[in-house]
PDB file of C-alpha atoms in Angstrom:
ATOM      1  CA  UNK A   1       0.000   0.000   0.000  1.00  0.00           C
ATOM      2  CA  UNK A   2       1.142   3.468  -0.722  1.00  0.00           C
ATOM      3  CA  UNK A   3       1.204   6.236   1.820  1.00  0.00           C
ATOM      4  CA  UNK A   4      -1.307   9.036   1.354  1.00  0.00           C
ATOM      5  CA  UNK A   5      -0.315  12.595   2.008  1.00  0.00           C
ATOM      6  CA  UNK A   6      -2.095  14.746   4.549  1.00  0.00           C
ATOM      7  CA  UNK A   7      -3.468  16.915   1.751  1.00  0.00           C
ATOM      8  CA  UNK A   8      -6.815  15.637   0.537  1.00  0.00           C
ATOM      9  CA  UNK A   9      -7.801  17.112  -2.812  1.00  0.00           C
ATOM     10  CA  UNK A  10     -10.261  15.466  -5.146  1.00  0.00           C
ATOM     11  CA  UNK A  11      -9.357  15.028  -8.810  1.00  0.00           C
ATOM     12  CA  UNK A  12     -12.220  17.302  -9.786  1.00  0.00           C
ATOM     13  CA  UNK A  13     -10.957  20.093  -7.500  1.00  0.00           C
ATOM     14  CA  UNK A  14      -7.377  19.609  -8.676  1.00  0.00           C
ATOM     15  CA  UNK A  15      -8.369  19.826 -12.338  1.00  0.00           C
ATOM     16  CA  UNK A  16     -10.608  22.844 -11.805  1.00  0.00           C
ATOM     17  CA  UNK A  17      -7.863  24.709  -9.973  1.00  0.00           C
ATOM     18  CA  UNK A  18      -5.181  23.841 -12.470  1.00  0.00           C
ATOM     19  CA  UNK A  19      -7.105  25.119 -15.507  1.00  0.00           C
ATOM     20  CA  UNK A  20      -8.913  28.127 -14.058  1.00  0.00           C
ATOM     21  CA  UNK A  21      -7.085  31.423 -14.390  1.00  0.00           C
ATOM     22  CA  UNK A  22      -7.313  33.817 -11.486  1.00  0.00           C
ATOM     23  CA  UNK A  23      -9.581  36.703 -12.538  1.00  0.00           C
ATOM     24  CA  UNK A  24      -7.986  40.090 -12.875  1.00  0.00           C
ATOM     25  CA  UNK A  25      -9.064  42.295  -9.957  1.00  0.00           C
ATOM     26  CA  UNK A  26     -11.376  45.159 -10.840  1.00  0.00           C
ATOM     27  CA  UNK A  27      -9.763  48.291  -9.441  1.00  0.00           C
ATOM     28  CA  UNK A  28     -11.877  51.291  -8.403  1.00  0.00           C
ATOM     29  CA  UNK A  29     -12.376  53.915 -11.113  1.00  0.00           C
ATOM     30  CA  UNK A  30      -9.382  56.224 -11.161  1.00  0.00           C
ATOM     31  CA  UNK A  31      -6.623  53.817 -10.229  1.00  0.00           C
ATOM     32  CA  UNK A  32      -4.629  50.862 -11.507  1.00  0.00           C
ATOM     33  CA  UNK A  33      -2.031  48.439 -10.161  1.00  0.00           C
ATOM     34  CA  UNK A  34       0.903  50.701 -11.063  1.00  0.00           C
ATOM     35  CA  UNK A  35      -0.487  53.723  -9.192  1.00  0.00           C
ATOM     36  CA  UNK A  36      -1.493  51.604  -6.221  1.00  0.00           C
ATOM     37  CA  UNK A  37       1.884  49.911  -5.874  1.00  0.00           C
ATOM     38  CA  UNK A  38       3.675  53.252  -6.076  1.00  0.00           C
ATOM     39  CA  UNK A  39       1.408  55.503  -3.995  1.00  0.00           C
ATOM     40  CA  UNK A  40      -1.195  53.561  -1.996  1.00  0.00           C
ATOM     41  CA  UNK A  41      -0.541  53.528   1.766  1.00  0.00           C
ATOM     42  CA  UNK A  42      -3.381  51.034   2.474  1.00  0.00           C
ATOM     43  CA  UNK A  43      -5.043  53.645   4.671  1.00  0.00           C
ATOM     44  CA  UNK A  44      -8.585  52.567   3.758  1.00  0.00           C
ATOM     45  CA  UNK A  45      -9.790  56.109   2.992  1.00  0.00           C
ATOM     46  CA  UNK A  46     -11.248  55.010  -0.358  1.00  0.00           C
ATOM     47  CA  UNK A  47     -13.015  52.061   1.275  1.00  0.00           C
ATOM     48  CA  UNK A  48     -14.557  54.265   3.956  1.00  0.00           C
ATOM     49  CA  UNK A  49     -15.570  56.947   1.433  1.00  0.00           C
ATOM     50  CA  UNK A  50     -17.434  54.600  -0.927  1.00  0.00           C
ATOM     51  CA  UNK A  51     -21.169  55.234  -0.397  1.00  0.00           C
ATOM     52  CA  UNK A  52     -21.996  51.900  -2.083  1.00  0.00           C
ATOM     53  CA  UNK A  53     -19.558  50.034   0.201  1.00  0.00           C
ATOM     54  CA  UNK A  54     -18.212  47.981  -2.700  1.00  0.00           C
ATOM     55  CA  UNK A  55     -14.518  48.828  -2.293  1.00  0.00           C
ATOM     56  CA  UNK A  56     -12.744  46.185  -0.242  1.00  0.00           C
ATOM     57  CA  UNK A  57      -9.101  45.357   0.471  1.00  0.00           C
ATOM     58  CA  UNK A  58      -7.773  42.904  -2.115  1.00  0.00           C
ATOM     59  CA  UNK A  59      -4.362  41.267  -2.512  1.00  0.00           C
ATOM     60  CA  UNK A  60      -1.713  43.299  -0.711  1.00  0.00           C
ATOM     61  CA  UNK A  61      -4.564  45.230   0.938  1.00  0.00           C
ATOM     62  CA  UNK A  62      -4.929  47.297  -2.254  1.00  0.00           C
ATOM     63  CA  UNK A  63      -8.521  48.350  -3.047  1.00  0.00           C
ATOM     64  CA  UNK A  64     -10.663  46.296  -5.415  1.00  0.00           C
ATOM     65  CA  UNK A  65     -14.346  46.426  -6.330  1.00  0.00           C
ATOM     66  CA  UNK A  66     -16.628  43.670  -5.044  1.00  0.00           C
ATOM     67  CA  UNK A  67     -19.721  43.655  -7.241  1.00  0.00           C
ATOM     68  CA  UNK A  68     -21.394  41.036  -5.035  1.00  0.00           C
ATOM     69  CA  UNK A  69     -22.026  43.973  -2.663  1.00  0.00           C
ATOM     70  CA  UNK A  70     -23.598  46.299  -5.223  1.00  0.00           C
ATOM     71  CA  UNK A  71     -22.875  48.482  -8.245  1.00  0.00           C
ATOM     72  CA  UNK A  72     -20.528  51.413  -8.754  1.00  0.00           C
ATOM     73  CA  UNK A  73     -22.172  54.788  -9.339  1.00  0.00           C
ATOM     74  CA  UNK A  74     -18.885  56.395 -10.457  1.00  0.00           C
ATOM     75  CA  UNK A  75     -19.430  59.150  -7.890  1.00  0.00           C
ATOM     76  CA  UNK A  76     -15.693  59.798  -7.429  1.00  0.00           C
ATOM     77  CA  UNK A  77     -15.796  59.668  -3.615  1.00  0.00           C
ATOM     78  CA  UNK A  78     -12.885  57.202  -3.557  1.00  0.00           C
ATOM     79  CA  UNK A  79     -10.772  59.475  -5.757  1.00  0.00           C
ATOM     80  CA  UNK A  80     -11.591  62.524  -3.615  1.00  0.00           C
ATOM     81  CA  UNK A  81     -10.840  60.694  -0.359  1.00  0.00           C
ATOM     82  CA  UNK A  82      -7.415  59.339  -1.324  1.00  0.00           C
ATOM     83  CA  UNK A  83      -4.683  61.337   0.437  1.00  0.00           C
ATOM     84  CA  UNK A  84      -1.757  59.591  -1.268  1.00  0.00           C
ATOM     85  CA  UNK A  85      -2.277  60.277  -4.988  1.00  0.00           C
ATOM     86  CA  UNK A  86      -3.057  56.653  -5.883  1.00  0.00           C
ATOM     87  CA  UNK A  87      -6.105  57.806  -7.880  1.00  0.00           C
ATOM     88  CA  UNK A  88      -6.106  59.884 -11.064  1.00  0.00           C
ATOM     89  CA  UNK A  89      -8.956  61.703 -12.786  1.00  0.00           C
ATOM     90  CA  UNK A  90      -7.398  60.806 -16.165  1.00  0.00           C
ATOM     91  CA  UNK A  91      -7.549  57.077 -15.416  1.00  0.00           C
ATOM     92  CA  UNK A  92     -11.076  57.462 -14.057  1.00  0.00           C
ATOM     93  CA  UNK A  93     -12.140  58.945 -17.413  1.00  0.00           C
ATOM     94  CA  UNK A  94     -10.658  55.896 -19.188  1.00  0.00           C
ATOM     95  CA  UNK A  95     -12.662  53.283 -17.207  1.00  0.00           C
ATOM     96  CA  UNK A  96     -12.644  50.312 -19.573  1.00  0.00           C
ATOM     97  CA  UNK A  97     -14.156  47.348 -17.709  1.00  0.00           C
ATOM     98  CA  UNK A  98     -16.882  45.523 -19.626  1.00  0.00           C
ATOM     99  CA  UNK A  99     -19.198  42.657 -18.693  1.00  0.00           C
ATOM    100  CA  UNK A 100     -18.780  39.044 -19.805  1.00  0.00           C
ATOM    101  CA  UNK A 101     -21.305  36.283 -19.150  1.00  0.00           C
ATOM    102  CA  UNK A 102     -19.964  32.788 -18.412  1.00  0.00           C
ATOM    103  CA  UNK A 103     -21.477  29.385 -19.184  1.00  0.00           C
ATOM    104  CA  UNK A 104     -22.945  29.344 -15.661  1.00  0.00           C
ATOM    105  CA  UNK A 105     -25.680  31.719 -16.893  1.00  0.00           C
ATOM    106  CA  UNK A 106     -29.079  30.264 -16.012  1.00  0.00           C
ATOM    107  CA  UNK A 107     -30.587  31.346 -19.347  1.00  0.00           C
ATOM    108  CA  UNK A 108     -27.908  29.359 -21.169  1.00  0.00           C
ATOM    109  CA  UNK A 109     -28.999  26.355 -19.088  1.00  0.00           C
ATOM    110  CA  UNK A 110     -32.629  26.722 -20.159  1.00  0.00           C
ATOM    111  CA  UNK A 111     -33.800  28.430 -16.962  1.00  0.00           C
ATOM    112  CA  UNK A 112     -35.838  31.581 -17.424  1.00  0.00           C
ATOM    113  CA  UNK A 113     -33.715  34.335 -15.896  1.00  0.00           C
ATOM    114  CA  UNK A 114     -33.010  37.835 -17.078  1.00  0.00           C
ATOM    115  CA  UNK A 115     -31.926  39.445 -13.821  1.00  0.00           C
ATOM    116  CA  UNK A 116     -28.853  41.012 -15.420  1.00  0.00           C
ATOM    117  CA  UNK A 117     -30.878  42.526 -18.254  1.00  0.00           C
ATOM    118  CA  UNK A 118     -33.413  43.954 -15.797  1.00  0.00           C
ATOM    119  CA  UNK A 119     -30.624  45.490 -13.688  1.00  0.00           C
ATOM    120  CA  UNK A 120     -28.752  47.025 -16.622  1.00  0.00           C
ATOM    121  CA  UNK A 121     -29.880  50.650 -16.755  1.00  0.00           C
ATOM    122  CA  UNK A 122     -28.036  51.518 -19.986  1.00  0.00           C
ATOM    123  CA  UNK A 123     -29.535  48.471 -21.737  1.00  0.00           C
ATOM    124  CA  UNK A 124     -26.208  46.822 -22.583  1.00  0.00           C
ATOM    125  CA  UNK A 125     -27.553  43.288 -22.001  1.00  0.00           C
ATOM    126  CA  UNK A 126     -30.214  41.722 -24.191  1.00  0.00           C
ATOM    127  CA  UNK A 127     -31.240  38.110 -24.788  1.00  0.00           C
ATOM    128  CA  UNK A 128     -31.704  36.224 -28.040  1.00  0.00           C
ATOM    129  CA  UNK A 129     -33.925  33.158 -28.023  1.00  0.00           C
ATOM    130  CA  UNK A 130     -32.199  29.925 -28.984  1.00  0.00           C
ATOM    131  CA  UNK A 131     -33.322  26.370 -29.721  1.00  0.00           C
ATOM    132  CA  UNK A 132     -34.397  24.320 -26.729  1.00  0.00           C
ATOM    133  CA  UNK A 133     -35.902  27.124 -24.662  1.00  0.00           C
ATOM    134  CA  UNK A 134     -32.552  28.718 -23.949  1.00  0.00           C
ATOM    135  CA  UNK A 135     -31.717  32.390 -24.269  1.00  0.00           C
ATOM    136  CA  UNK A 136     -28.309  33.717 -25.167  1.00  0.00           C
ATOM    137  CA  UNK A 137     -27.136  36.908 -23.444  1.00  0.00           C
ATOM    138  CA  UNK A 138     -25.818  39.499 -25.877  1.00  0.00           C
ATOM    139  CA  UNK A 139     -23.605  42.325 -24.634  1.00  0.00           C
ATOM    140  CA  UNK A 140     -23.341  45.700 -26.338  1.00  0.00           C
ATOM    141  CA  UNK A 141     -19.856  46.850 -25.255  1.00  0.00           C
ATOM    142  CA  UNK A 142     -20.618  50.413 -26.353  1.00  0.00           C
ATOM    143  CA  UNK A 143     -23.525  50.617 -23.903  1.00  0.00           C
ATOM    144  CA  UNK A 144     -21.840  48.756 -21.003  1.00  0.00           C
ATOM    145  CA  UNK A 145     -20.491  51.119 -18.346  1.00  0.00           C
ATOM    146  CA  UNK A 146     -18.888  48.353 -16.263  1.00  0.00           C
ATOM    147  CA  UNK A 147     -20.872  49.448 -13.194  1.00  0.00           C
ATOM    148  CA  UNK A 148     -21.487  45.913 -11.910  1.00  0.00           C
ATOM    149  CA  UNK A 149     -25.263  46.121 -11.396  1.00  0.00           C
ATOM    150  CA  UNK A 150     -25.693  43.008 -13.539  1.00  0.00           C
ATOM    151  CA  UNK A 151     -23.166  41.055 -11.443  1.00  0.00           C
ATOM    152  CA  UNK A 152     -24.843  42.099  -8.213  1.00  0.00           C
ATOM    153  CA  UNK A 153     -28.238  40.836  -9.393  1.00  0.00           C
ATOM    154  CA  UNK A 154     -27.069  37.604 -11.085  1.00  0.00           C
ATOM    155  CA  UNK A 155     -28.237  34.622  -8.968  1.00  0.00           C
ATOM    156  CA  UNK A 156     -25.713  32.269 -10.614  1.00  0.00           C
ATOM    157  CA  UNK A 157     -22.629  34.511 -10.270  1.00  0.00           C
ATOM    158  CA  UNK A 158     -22.213  34.116 -14.039  1.00  0.00           C
ATOM    159  CA  UNK A 159     -21.143  37.701 -14.694  1.00  0.00           C
ATOM    160  CA  UNK A 160     -17.463  38.596 -14.822  1.00  0.00           C
ATOM    161  CA  UNK A 161     -15.556  41.589 -16.112  1.00  0.00           C
ATOM    162  CA  UNK A 162     -12.732  42.102 -18.557  1.00  0.00           C
ATOM    163  CA  UNK A 163     -10.776  45.169 -19.484  1.00  0.00           C
ATOM    164  CA  UNK A 164      -9.676  46.493 -22.856  1.00  0.00           C
ATOM    165  CA  UNK A 165      -6.121  46.163 -24.117  1.00  0.00           C
ATOM    166  CA  UNK A 166      -5.440  49.855 -23.401  1.00  0.00           C
ATOM    167  CA  UNK A 167      -6.161  49.413 -19.702  1.00  0.00           C
ATOM    168  CA  UNK A 168      -4.246  46.112 -19.489  1.00  0.00           C
ATOM    169  CA  UNK A 169      -1.081  47.963 -20.532  1.00  0.00           C
ATOM    170  CA  UNK A 170      -1.629  50.377 -17.621  1.00  0.00           C
ATOM    171  CA  UNK A 171      -2.703  47.706 -15.100  1.00  0.00           C
ATOM    172  CA  UNK A 172      -0.392  44.683 -15.351  1.00  0.00           C
ATOM    173  CA  UNK A 173      -1.518  43.087 -12.088  1.00  0.00           C
TER     174      UNK A 173
END
């Protein structure tokens, strides 16, 4: 008989972890990884200032947005509250996060759900009927503000966010 290690991980868990990329953290409007690593003092002023309470400490205690708590209104309170210069109005104007819907979407599974569409004020999410009673979510990237309202309302946590190439160059983390 062979000895088993103290670590007990199922094959399914091992395979899921080995193929799943860690999602890029969504930074608050007005900042990126480069500014945070250079200027952020982890004081929590942006977290305390956020009226939506969606800014939380992420890796390295740097601020990230948690859309499971609500949506961003782009009010600028985090930018105004930062005493260290880790936020920039120029970067805030270039907010480039857009919604993506994963295969976990209930509508793609044949379950009638349009919570994200109902929550999307700019109308960036629509559904197209498909064979078998399924509906395919369609995203209009020109209408999507990246506010996160759709993610907050999604019961299946099937909404993620991606950023454009321009912002990826500025935010390598």
